[in-house]
Coordinates of C-alpha atoms in Angstrom, one line a residue:
M1 CA 0.0 0.0 0.0
Q2 CA 2.1 2.8 -1.2
V3 CA 1.8 6.2 0.4
V4 CA 3.6 7.8 -2.4
K5 CA 3.1 6.3 -5.9
T6 CA 6.2 4.5 -7.1
Y7 CA 8.4 7.0 -9.0
K8 CA 11.2 5.8 -11.3
T9 CA 13.8 8.3 -10.1
S10 CA 17.3 8.3 -8.6
P11 CA 17.5 6.9 -5.0
S12 CA 18.3 10.3 -3.6
A13 CA 15.3 11.8 -5.4
R14 CA 13.1 9.0 -4.2
K15 CA 14.0 9.7 -0.6
F16 CA 13.0 13.3 -1.1
L17 CA 9.7 12.2 -2.6
M18 CA 9.0 9.7 0.2
L19 CA 9.4 12.3 2.9
G20 CA 9.1 15.6 1.1
V21 CA 5.9 14.8 -0.7
M22 CA 4.3 13.7 2.5
L23 CA 5.5 16.8 4.3
S24 CA 4.2 19.1 1.7
F25 CA 1.5 16.5 1.2
G26 CA 1.4 16.8 -2.5
L27 CA -2.3 17.5 -2.6
S28 CA -2.4 19.3 -5.9
V29 CA -4.9 16.8 -7.2
F30 CA -7.5 17.9 -9.7
A31 CA -11.1 16.6 -9.8
T32 CA -11.8 14.6 -12.9
P33 CA -15.2 13.7 -14.2
A34 CA -16.2 10.1 -13.8
I35 CA -16.7 7.9 -16.8
T36 CA -20.4 7.1 -16.9
G37 CA -22.6 5.0 -19.0
S38 CA -22.6 1.2 -19.4
S39 CA -21.5 1.0 -23.1
N40 CA -18.5 -1.2 -23.6
A41 CA -17.9 0.1 -27.1
N42 CA -14.3 0.7 -28.0
K43 CA -13.1 4.3 -27.9
T44 CA -9.9 4.7 -30.0
T45 CA -7.6 7.4 -28.7
S46 CA -4.3 7.9 -30.7
S47 CA -4.2 4.6 -32.6
N48 CA -5.7 1.2 -32.7
L49 CA -3.0 0.0 -30.3
M50 CA -4.4 2.1 -27.3
R51 CA -8.0 2.3 -26.3
T52 CA -9.8 4.0 -23.5
E53 CA -12.9 2.1 -22.2
A54 CA -15.8 2.6 -19.8
V55 CA -16.2 -0.9 -18.4
P56 CA -19.5 -1.6 -16.6
V57 CA -19.7 -3.0 -13.1
S58 CA -22.6 -3.5 -10.7
G59 CA -24.9 -0.6 -9.7
G60 CA -24.8 1.0 -13.1
T61 CA -21.2 2.2 -12.6
S62 CA -18.5 2.3 -15.2
L63 CA -14.8 2.1 -14.5
A64 CA -12.1 4.0 -16.4
T65 CA -9.9 1.5 -18.3
I66 CA -7.0 1.8 -20.7
V67 CA -6.1 -1.1 -23.1
Y68 CA -2.7 -1.4 -24.9
L69 CA -2.7 -3.9 -27.7
P70 CA 0.2 -5.6 -29.5
E71 CA 0.5 -5.3 -33.2
G72 CA -1.1 -8.1 -35.2
Q73 CA -4.5 -9.7 -35.4
G74 CA -4.5 -11.6 -32.1
P75 CA -6.3 -12.7 -30.1
F76 CA -4.0 -12.1 -27.2
P77 CA -3.6 -13.1 -23.5
S78 CA -4.1 -10.2 -21.2
I79 CA -2.2 -8.8 -18.2
V80 CA -4.4 -6.7 -15.9
I81 CA -3.6 -4.1 -13.2
R82 CA -6.4 -2.6 -11.3
S83 CA -5.2 0.5 -9.6
A84 CA -6.1 2.9 -6.8
Y85 CA -3.8 5.4 -8.4
E86 CA -4.4 7.4 -11.6
I87 CA -3.9 5.3 -14.7
P88 CA -2.0 4.7 -16.8
T89 CA 0.6 3.1 -14.5
P90 CA 4.0 1.6 -15.5
P91 CA 4.7 -2.1 -15.1
P92 CA 6.0 -3.8 -12.0
G93 CA 8.7 -6.4 -12.0
G94 CA 11.8 -4.2 -12.2
L95 CA 11.0 -3.5 -15.9
V96 CA 11.2 0.3 -16.0
P97 CA 14.7 1.7 -16.4
E98 CA 16.0 3.8 -13.6
E99 CA 16.5 6.8 -15.9
D100 CA 12.9 7.0 -17.0
D101 CA 11.4 10.3 -15.8
D102 CA 8.3 11.0 -13.8
S103 CA 6.2 11.7 -16.9
A104 CA 6.2 8.0 -17.6
E105 CA 3.7 7.9 -14.7
S106 CA 1.0 10.0 -16.5
D107 CA 1.7 10.1 -20.3
P108 CA -0.2 7.3 -22.0
V109 CA 2.4 7.0 -24.8
K110 CA 5.4 6.9 -22.5
V111 CA 3.6 4.3 -20.3
R112 CA 3.0 2.2 -23.3
E113 CA 6.8 2.4 -24.1
A114 CA 7.5 1.3 -20.5
W115 CA 5.3 -1.7 -21.1
A116 CA 6.9 -2.5 -24.5
S117 CA 8.9 -5.5 -23.2
V118 CA 5.5 -7.0 -22.2
I119 CA 3.4 -5.9 -25.1
D120 CA 6.0 -7.0 -27.6
R121 CA 5.8 -10.5 -26.2
G122 CA 2.2 -10.6 -27.4
Y123 CA 0.3 -9.5 -24.3
A124 CA -2.6 -7.0 -24.2
V125 CA -2.2 -4.8 -21.1
V126 CA -5.4 -3.7 -19.3
L127 CA -5.1 -0.9 -16.7
Q128 CA -8.2 0.1 -14.7
N129 CA -9.0 2.5 -12.0
S130 CA -10.9 0.9 -9.1
R131 CA -14.3 2.1 -8.1
G132 CA -14.5 5.7 -7.0
R133 CA -10.9 6.5 -7.9
H134 CA -9.8 9.3 -10.3
K135 CA -11.8 8.9 -13.5
S136 CA -13.8 5.9 -12.5
G137 CA -17.4 6.2 -11.4
G138 CA -18.9 5.0 -8.1
I139 CA -18.1 5.5 -4.5
D140 CA -14.7 4.6 -3.0
S141 CA -15.4 2.0 -0.3
L142 CA -11.9 1.3 0.9
F143 CA -11.4 -1.8 -1.3
G144 CA -14.9 -3.1 -0.4
T145 CA -15.9 -4.1 -4.0
E146 CA -12.6 -5.2 -5.5
R147 CA -13.5 -8.9 -5.7
E148 CA -16.8 -8.2 -7.6
D149 CA -15.4 -5.4 -9.8
G150 CA -12.3 -7.5 -10.6
A151 CA -14.6 -10.4 -11.7
A152 CA -16.6 -8.0 -13.8
L153 CA -13.5 -6.8 -15.6
A154 CA -12.4 -10.4 -16.2
N155 CA -15.7 -11.2 -17.8
W156 CA -15.5 -8.1 -19.9
I157 CA -12.0 -9.0 -21.2
T158 CA -13.0 -12.5 -22.2
Q159 CA -15.8 -11.1 -24.4
Q160 CA -13.5 -8.8 -26.4
P161 CA -12.4 -9.8 -29.9
W162 CA -8.8 -9.1 -29.1
S163 CA -8.8 -11.4 -26.1
N164 CA -8.0 -15.2 -26.2
G165 CA -9.7 -15.6 -22.8
S166 CA -6.5 -16.0 -20.7
I167 CA -5.8 -13.4 -18.0
G168 CA -2.9 -12.7 -15.7
V169 CA -3.3 -10.3 -12.8
A170 CA -0.4 -8.1 -11.6
G171 CA 0.3 -5.3 -9.2
D172 CA 2.5 -4.0 -6.4
S173 CA 1.7 -2.4 -3.0
A174 CA -1.9 -1.1 -3.0
D175 CA -2.5 -2.3 -6.5
G176 CA -1.2 -5.7 -5.6
F177 CA -3.7 -5.9 -2.8
I178 CA -6.5 -5.0 -5.2
G179 CA -5.1 -7.7 -7.5
H180 CA -5.2 -10.3 -4.8
L181 CA -8.9 -9.6 -4.3
M182 CA -9.5 -10.0 -8.0
M183 CA -7.7 -13.4 -7.8
A184 CA -9.9 -14.4 -4.9
A185 CA -13.0 -14.0 -7.0
N186 CA -11.8 -16.8 -9.3
A187 CA -13.4 -15.3 -12.3
P188 CA -13.4 -17.2 -15.6
G189 CA -10.2 -16.7 -17.6
V190 CA -8.0 -15.7 -14.7
R191 CA -5.0 -18.1 -14.9
A192 CA -2.3 -16.6 -12.7
G193 CA -1.2 -13.7 -10.6
Y194 CA 2.0 -11.8 -10.0
F195 CA 2.3 -9.5 -7.0
Q196 CA 5.2 -7.7 -5.2
V197 CA 5.6 -5.8 -1.9
T198 CA 2.0 -6.4 -1.1
C199 CA -0.4 -8.4 1.0
G200 CA -3.3 -10.6 0.5
R201 CA -4.3 -10.7 4.2
L202 CA -4.7 -7.0 4.9
L203 CA -6.6 -7.3 8.1
T204 CA -5.1 -10.5 9.3
D205 CA -1.3 -9.7 9.4
G206 CA -1.1 -6.7 7.1
V207 CA -1.9 -3.2 8.2
V208 CA -4.1 -4.6 10.9
R209 CA -2.8 -7.5 13.0
R210 CA -5.0 -10.2 14.4
T211 CA -3.1 -10.3 17.7
G212 CA -1.5 -6.9 17.5
G213 CA -2.2 -3.3 16.6
L214 CA -2.8 -1.0 13.7
L215 CA 0.1 0.1 11.5
M216 CA -0.6 3.8 11.9
E217 CA 2.5 5.0 10.0
T218 CA 1.2 3.0 7.0
L219 CA -2.5 3.5 7.2
V220 CA -3.0 7.1 8.2
P221 CA -0.8 8.9 5.6
W222 CA -1.9 6.6 2.7
L223 CA -5.6 6.9 3.5
T224 CA -5.4 10.6 4.0
K225 CA -3.4 11.4 0.9
E226 CA -5.3 9.1 -1.4
A227 CA -8.6 10.6 -0.3
F228 CA -7.7 13.4 -2.7
G229 CA -7.7 11.0 -5.6
A230 CA -11.5 10.5 -5.2
G231 CA -13.5 10.4 -8.4
A232 CA -16.3 12.8 -9.2
E233 CA -19.1 10.7 -7.6
S234 CA -17.0 10.1 -4.4
R235 CA -16.4 13.8 -4.2
A236 CA -20.1 14.5 -4.6
A237 CA -21.0 12.1 -1.9
L238 CA -18.5 13.7 0.5
S239 CA -19.8 17.1 -0.4
A240 CA -23.4 16.0 0.3
S241 CA -22.4 14.9 3.7
G242 CA -20.8 18.3 4.4
V243 CA -17.2 17.4 3.6
E244 CA -15.4 19.6 1.2
L245 CA -12.1 18.1 0.1
E246 CA -10.5 21.3 -0.9
K247 CA -11.1 22.8 2.6
L248 CA -9.4 19.9 4.2
K249 CA -6.1 20.0 2.4
R250 CA -4.4 22.2 5.0
P251 CA -5.7 20.2 8.0
A252 CA -4.7 17.0 6.2
K253 CA -1.2 18.4 5.7
R254 CA -0.9 19.3 9.4
S255 CA -2.2 15.9 10.5
V256 CA 0.3 14.0 8.4
S257 CA 3.1 16.4 9.3
A258 CA 2.6 15.4 12.9
L259 CA 4.3 12.2 12.0
F260 CA 7.0 13.5 9.7
S261 CA 8.0 17.0 10.7
P262 CA 11.5 17.6 12.1
N263 CA 10.1 17.5 15.6
A264 CA 7.9 14.5 15.0
S265 CA 9.4 12.7 17.9
R266 CA 7.6 15.1 20.2
R267 CA 4.4 15.8 18.1
A268 CA 3.9 12.1 17.3
Q269 CA 3.3 11.4 21.0
A270 CA 0.0 13.3 21.0
F271 CA -1.0 12.0 17.6
A272 CA -0.2 8.3 18.2
S273 CA -2.0 8.3 21.5
R274 CA -5.3 9.4 20.0
A275 CA -8.1 6.9 19.5
P276 CA -7.7 5.8 15.9
A277 CA -11.4 6.3 15.2
Q278 CA -11.1 9.9 16.2
I279 CA -8.2 11.0 14.0
E280 CA -9.1 14.1 12.0
P281 CA -9.3 14.9 9.2
L282 CA -9.0 11.2 8.3
R283 CA -12.4 10.4 9.8
S284 CA -14.0 13.1 7.6
L285 CA -12.0 12.3 4.5
R286 CA -12.7 8.5 4.7
P287 CA -16.2 7.8 5.9
G288 CA -15.4 4.0 6.0
W289 CA -12.3 4.5 8.2
V290 CA -14.1 3.8 11.5
D291 CA -15.8 0.7 10.2
F292 CA -12.5 -0.5 8.6
I293 CA -10.8 -0.6 12.0
S294 CA -13.8 -1.5 14.2
E295 CA -13.5 -4.6 16.4
A296 CA -17.3 -5.1 15.8
N297 CA -16.7 -5.5 12.0
Y298 CA -13.5 -7.4 12.2
S299 CA -14.7 -10.9 11.6
K300 CA -16.7 -9.9 8.5
L301 CA -14.1 -7.6 7.0
S302 CA -11.1 -9.7 7.7
R303 CA -12.8 -12.6 6.0
Y304 CA -13.5 -10.5 2.9
F305 CA -9.9 -9.1 2.8
D306 CA -8.2 -12.4 3.5
T307 CA -7.7 -13.7 0.0
A308 CA -5.7 -16.8 0.9
P309 CA -8.6 -19.2 1.5
D310 CA -10.2 -18.4 -1.9
T311 CA -7.2 -18.1 -4.1
N312 CA -7.1 -21.1 -6.5
A313 CA -5.0 -19.9 -9.6
P314 CA -1.2 -20.0 -9.0
I315 CA 0.4 -16.8 -7.9
L316 CA 4.0 -15.6 -7.7
Q317 CA 4.7 -13.2 -4.9
V318 CA 7.9 -11.1 -4.6
G319 CA 8.8 -9.6 -1.2
L320 CA 11.7 -7.7 0.4
W321 CA 13.1 -8.6 3.8
Q322 CA 12.6 -5.1 5.2
D323 CA 9.3 -4.4 3.5
V324 CA 6.3 -3.5 5.7
F325 CA 4.3 -6.4 4.2
I326 CA 6.9 -9.2 4.2
D327 CA 5.5 -11.2 7.1
C328 CA 2.0 -11.1 5.6
T329 CA 3.5 -12.2 2.2
V330 CA 5.3 -15.2 3.7
N331 CA 2.3 -16.2 5.8
Q332 CA 0.0 -16.1 2.8
H333 CA 2.5 -18.2 0.7
Q334 CA 2.6 -20.8 3.5
E335 CA -1.2 -21.0 3.6
I336 CA -1.9 -21.3 -0.1
S337 CA 1.1 -23.6 -0.7
A338 CA -0.4 -26.1 1.8
R339 CA -3.2 -26.6 -0.7
S340 CA -1.2 -26.5 -3.9
D341 CA 2.4 -26.7 -5.0
Q342 CA 1.9 -24.3 -7.9
H343 CA 2.5 -21.1 -6.0
R344 CA 5.9 -19.3 -5.8
L345 CA 7.6 -16.8 -3.5
I346 CA 10.8 -14.9 -4.1
V347 CA 12.3 -12.7 -1.3
F348 CA 15.4 -10.5 -1.6
D349 CA 17.0 -7.6 0.2
G350 CA 15.5 -4.2 0.5
T351 CA 12.8 -1.9 2.0
H352 CA 9.4 -1.2 0.3
Y353 CA 10.6 1.3 -2.3
D354 CA 13.7 -0.6 -3.2
I355 CA 11.4 -2.7 -5.4
D356 CA 11.6 0.3 -7.8
E357 CA 15.3 -0.1 -8.4
P358 CA 15.9 -2.5 -11.4
E359 CA 19.4 -3.2 -10.3
N360 CA 18.2 -4.7 -7.0
W361 CA 16.5 -7.6 -8.7
P362 CA 18.5 -10.9 -8.8
V363 CA 15.9 -12.1 -11.4
K364 CA 13.0 -10.5 -13.2
P365 CA 10.3 -13.2 -13.1
M366 CA 7.0 -11.5 -14.1
I367 CA 7.1 -12.3 -17.9
D368 CA 8.5 -15.8 -17.3
W369 CA 5.7 -16.5 -14.9
F370 CA 3.0 -15.3 -17.3
D371 CA 4.6 -17.0 -20.3
H372 CA 4.3 -20.3 -18.4
H373 CA 0.7 -19.9 -17.2
L374 CA -0.8 -18.0 -20.1
K375 CA 1.2 -19.4 -23.0
G376 CA 2.4 -22.8 -21.9
A377 CA 6.1 -22.0 -21.9
P378 CA 8.4 -24.1 -19.7
L379 CA 8.9 -22.7 -16.2
P380 CA 12.5 -21.5 -15.8
D381 CA 14.8 -23.3 -13.4
Y382 CA 14.9 -20.4 -10.9
L383 CA 11.1 -20.8 -10.5
A384 CA 11.2 -24.5 -10.0
A385 CA 11.2 -24.4 -6.2
P386 CA 8.2 -23.1 -4.2
M387 CA 10.5 -20.4 -2.6
S388 CA 13.7 -18.6 -3.5
F389 CA 15.4 -16.1 -1.2
T390 CA 18.5 -14.1 -0.5
V391 CA 20.1 -13.8 2.9
E392 CA 20.5 -10.3 4.3
N393 CA 24.1 -9.4 5.0
A394 CA 25.3 -12.5 3.0
R395 CA 28.8 -12.8 1.9
K396 CA 27.5 -13.2 -1.7
A397 CA 24.9 -10.5 -2.4
K398 CA 21.9 -11.3 -4.5
E399 CA 22.6 -15.1 -4.3
L400 CA 19.2 -16.8 -4.5
R401 CA 18.7 -20.0 -2.4
S402 CA 15.9 -22.4 -3.3
S403 CA 13.7 -24.1 -0.8
A404 CA 10.8 -26.5 -0.9
A405 CA 9.4 -25.1 2.4
W406 CA 9.7 -22.3 4.9
P407 CA 11.7 -22.6 7.0
P408 CA 14.0 -24.6 4.8
A409 CA 14.1 -28.3 5.7
E410 CA 17.8 -28.2 6.4
T411 CA 17.5 -25.6 9.2
Q412 CA 18.1 -26.5 12.8
K413 CA 15.8 -25.3 15.6
Q414 CA 17.4 -23.1 18.2
E415 CA 16.2 -21.6 21.5
L416 CA 17.6 -18.8 23.6
F417 CA 16.1 -18.4 27.1
L418 CA 15.7 -15.0 28.9
D419 CA 17.4 -14.9 32.3
T420 CA 17.5 -12.5 35.2
S421 CA 20.9 -11.1 34.3
S422 CA 19.5 -9.7 31.0
G423 CA 21.0 -12.6 29.1
L424 CA 19.9 -14.9 26.3
T425 CA 21.3 -18.3 27.2
K426 CA 20.9 -21.9 26.0
T427 CA 20.2 -23.1 29.5
K428 CA 16.5 -23.6 30.2
P429 CA 15.6 -22.0 33.5
E430 CA 13.5 -23.7 36.2
G431 CA 10.8 -22.2 38.3
E432 CA 9.3 -18.8 38.2
L433 CA 11.6 -15.8 37.3
S434 CA 10.8 -12.1 37.2
L435 CA 12.7 -10.8 34.2
A436 CA 11.6 -7.2 33.5
S437 CA 9.0 -4.6 33.8
V438 CA 8.0 -2.4 30.8
E439 CA 5.6 0.6 30.6
T440 CA 3.2 1.9 28.0
D441 CA 2.8 5.6 28.7
P442 CA 0.9 7.7 26.2
K443 CA 2.8 10.8 27.4
R444 CA 6.1 9.1 26.9
L445 CA 5.9 6.8 24.0
M446 CA 9.0 5.1 22.5
V447 CA 9.7 6.7 19.1
T448 CA 9.8 4.6 16.0
E449 CA 13.3 4.2 14.6
G450 CA 14.1 2.0 11.7
G451 CA 12.3 -1.2 10.9
R452 CA 9.9 -2.4 8.3
N453 CA 8.3 1.0 7.7
L454 CA 6.6 2.5 4.7
I455 CA 7.1 6.2 5.1
L456 CA 9.4 6.6 8.1
P457 CA 13.0 5.8 7.5
A458 CA 13.1 2.0 7.1
G459 CA 15.6 -0.7 7.3
T460 CA 18.0 -2.1 9.9
K461 CA 19.6 1.0 11.3
M462 CA 19.0 1.5 15.0
K463 CA 20.4 3.5 17.9
A464 CA 20.9 1.9 21.3
P465 CA 17.6 1.5 23.0
D466 CA 16.5 3.8 25.9
R467 CA 17.1 1.5 28.8
T468 CA 14.8 3.6 31.1
Q469 CA 11.9 2.5 28.9
S470 CA 13.0 -0.9 27.6
K471 CA 14.6 -4.1 28.6
F472 CA 17.6 -5.3 26.6
F473 CA 18.6 -9.0 26.6
T474 CA 21.7 -10.2 24.8
S475 CA 23.3 -13.6 23.9
A476 CA 27.0 -14.5 24.0
A477 CA 29.0 -13.7 21.0
M478 CA 28.4 -16.1 18.1
P479 CA 31.5 -18.3 17.6
N480 CA 30.8 -18.7 13.9
D481 CA 28.7 -16.9 11.3
T482 CA 25.1 -17.7 12.1
T483 CA 22.4 -17.5 9.4
I484 CA 18.9 -17.3 10.8
A485 CA 16.3 -18.4 8.2
G486 CA 12.6 -18.8 9.1
P487 CA 10.1 -17.5 11.6
V488 CA 11.3 -15.9 14.8
E489 CA 8.9 -16.4 17.7
L490 CA 8.8 -15.3 21.3
D491 CA 7.2 -17.0 24.4
L492 CA 6.6 -14.9 27.5
V493 CA 4.4 -14.8 30.6
L494 CA 2.9 -11.3 31.1
V495 CA 1.4 -10.0 34.3
P496 CA -0.5 -6.8 33.4
S497 CA -1.4 -4.0 35.8
Q498 CA -4.3 -2.9 33.6
P499 CA -7.0 -4.5 31.5
D500 CA -4.8 -4.4 28.4
T501 CA -1.1 -4.3 27.6
D502 CA 1.2 -3.8 24.6
I503 CA 4.6 -5.6 24.3
V504 CA 6.9 -4.6 21.4
A505 CA 9.6 -7.1 20.7
R506 CA 12.7 -6.1 18.6
V507 CA 15.3 -8.6 17.5
V508 CA 18.7 -7.0 16.8
S509 CA 22.3 -8.0 15.9
V510 CA 24.8 -6.5 18.3
A511 CA 28.3 -5.8 16.8
P512 CA 31.5 -6.0 18.9
D513 CA 31.6 -2.2 19.1
G514 CA 28.0 -2.2 20.5
S515 CA 26.3 -0.9 17.4
L516 CA 23.0 -2.4 16.6
R517 CA 21.2 -3.7 13.5
L518 CA 17.4 -4.0 13.7
L519 CA 16.3 -7.3 12.2
L520 CA 12.7 -7.8 13.2
E521 CA 10.0 -6.0 15.2
N522 CA 6.4 -6.7 16.1
L523 CA 3.7 -5.8 18.7
F524 CA 1.6 -8.1 20.7
R525 CA -1.6 -6.7 22.3
G526 CA -2.9 -8.5 25.4
R527 CA -6.6 -8.2 24.8
Y528 CA -6.2 -9.9 21.4
K529 CA -4.6 -13.0 22.8
N530 CA -7.4 -15.0 21.2
G531 CA -7.6 -12.8 18.1
R532 CA -9.1 -9.4 17.3
E533 CA -12.4 -11.1 16.6
N534 CA -12.6 -12.2 20.2
P535 CA -11.2 -9.4 22.4
R536 CA -11.0 -10.0 26.1
A537 CA -10.0 -7.6 28.8
L538 CA -7.1 -8.9 30.9
T539 CA -7.4 -9.3 34.7
P540 CA -4.8 -7.1 36.4
G541 CA -2.3 -9.1 38.3
E542 CA -3.2 -12.4 36.6
P543 CA -0.4 -14.0 34.6
V544 CA -1.0 -14.6 30.9
A545 CA 1.1 -17.0 28.8
V546 CA 1.6 -15.7 25.3
S547 CA 3.4 -16.8 22.2
F548 CA 3.7 -14.7 19.1
L549 CA 5.5 -14.3 15.8
I550 CA 8.0 -11.5 15.7
G551 CA 8.6 -12.0 12.0
H552 CA 10.2 -13.9 9.2
L553 CA 13.8 -13.3 8.0
A554 CA 16.9 -14.7 6.5
H555 CA 20.0 -12.9 7.9
R556 CA 23.6 -13.7 8.5
I557 CA 24.9 -12.7 11.9
P558 CA 28.7 -12.5 11.7
A559 CA 31.0 -14.3 14.1
G560 CA 31.7 -12.2 17.1
H561 CA 28.3 -10.5 17.0
R562 CA 25.5 -11.2 19.5
I563 CA 21.7 -11.7 19.2
G564 CA 19.8 -9.1 21.1
L565 CA 16.1 -8.9 22.2
V566 CA 14.6 -5.5 23.1
L567 CA 11.3 -5.4 25.0
Q568 CA 9.3 -2.2 25.3
G569 CA 5.8 -1.0 25.7
S570 CA 5.2 1.1 22.6
N571 CA 6.7 2.1 19.2
A572 CA 5.1 5.3 17.9
P573 CA 3.9 6.3 15.4
R574 CA 4.5 2.9 13.8
W575 CA 1.8 1.3 16.0
D576 CA -1.3 2.7 17.6
T577 CA -1.5 2.5 21.4
S578 CA -4.2 0.5 23.1
A579 CA -5.8 0.6 26.5
F580 CA -5.8 4.4 26.9
I581 CA -7.9 5.0 23.8
D582 CA -10.4 2.1 23.5
A583 CA -14.1 2.8 23.5
D584 CA -14.8 0.0 25.9
P585 CA -14.8 1.5 29.5
A586 CA -13.6 -1.8 30.8
L587 CA -10.3 -1.3 29.0
Q588 CA -9.6 2.2 30.2
T589 CA -6.6 2.7 32.5
A590 CA -6.8 4.5 35.9
N591 CA -3.7 6.6 35.5
G592 CA -2.8 6.5 31.8
V593 CA 0.2 4.2 32.3
A594 CA 0.2 0.4 31.9
R595 CA 3.0 -1.5 33.6
T596 CA 3.6 -5.1 32.6
Q597 CA 5.7 -7.6 34.4
I598 CA 7.5 -10.1 32.2
K599 CA 8.1 -13.5 33.8
S600 CA 9.4 -17.0 32.9
T601 CA 7.8 -20.1 34.4
T602 CA 8.5 -23.8 34.2
E603 CA 5.5 -24.4 32.1
Q604 CA 6.2 -21.4 29.8
P605 CA 9.9 -20.5 29.9
A606 CA 10.6 -17.1 28.3
R607 CA 12.5 -17.8 25.2
L608 CA 13.3 -16.7 21.6
R609 CA 12.7 -19.5 19.0
Y610 CA 14.3 -19.4 15.6
N611 CA 15.9 -21.6 12.9
V612 CA 19.6 -21.7 11.7
L613 CA 20.9 -22.7 8.3
P614 CA 23.9 -25.0 8.6
D615 CA 27.2 -23.7 7.1

């Protein structure tokens, strides 16, 4: 879910865009009339090789669509991207050269040139704005009609004279999520999907976590900014309810700047401690926001947005180890691969926007994937295994390893136990031990630094943790290079002082000079121990045994370095805070501060569990 649309610019320029665009908020968006009417007659623009269409969907709505056709008589297989951003949009898959300028994002002729390597292989390319976005008609419902609208587009394509009835669905980030929903509809003709840096389980372990919090640094800026890409009908509906988009530009800029201004570490405290449902102007800009994050709606919405149970056609996912969506990507691959061996996953180094750098790609698999599933070409050797991945900090950069499963079958399970001397040891403790106490204080939140972020500076850089607000456990120095590959999980016993508690776990690599590298981070929320669909207030003073996934990774820790575990009570503005803001009076705190004791018991020893690849 990109907050800033992917621009093919230099790395330094992209950093400016990621932060500068959000700071200035880039809200110079012009209202565009929706395409109306239900005719699906072709409307030729500059030549017979590019067509603009008004494709009908339910409710008498039509969606803006651009079709690029190859030369020749056809019929052709089609590659589809349905987009929340203004179309046309360039191709994913590392196919756009770095030197292409920003006009390739909006000029239909230049976009067709960017797609040339695909079109020249005999593919029709179909780009469509989703409902209520930019030139498309209808009301933007926060992805709520993407399954149905995607199926309508697939049916329309199969009826066109230039179509041979075979469809591949592609996309990255927000467009990839929309594509996942189209795949879950299992419409006729849809043969395969290709998605990168995205998530097909958005409310399960994507921007909302089933046993954790809301990814505020991802959700709030994206939803706020993209509100100004509303189509004419969406704008009219907002206006009818008393919301004038133009008048909210300045408040929107101020709201988002609270996260990204130079003094964000101070201003983010007040912002991140607000009740998510009360955030303005987001609540006015996005009428569906409150329902989107509501516990009451969670079971219904999470089922709709979890595409894994309904995805039948094979999909290839590409993720990056420091991408905000990587855990969701890996989890979905594991779920769908349990039903079919046709799915593939490739993971390599980088953060979310590194997917835009063509030189970062060890392979460029999109065309090979669609050639196989839409044209019957052999699958190349590098796609033979269900999963391929690079190892972060590997001695050989970009070296892909293949695996039939995750974690790889050759890995060895390891455990490190937390002890009372702030160590991580291989010795299992006996009896009950009091290990630490952490606080969640809305007036003194731990400030986000590094990690798998979308807009905030992302990656493995990290300063030493504030030991007054966190507890730091470290292992002995590794005698040899150690490659962790697989899920990293944490077992703890928590004793809350309030009806809810947050525990943020961060796994780090500690160099001999004391510098840190942040590898993984996740938040566990006490009242969601049994899932967000079944929230339960905790009983103050009553121990609760918890086990949760910190995240997936493949990372080499050099000899002489140590494994570290940082435990703290917040990480703002990456995550929302909990008990202080919930609408349920039973979950309110008496003094605004939640203190949580961390213990280890014989039945539930506090431990870090992971897998190591042998040398």
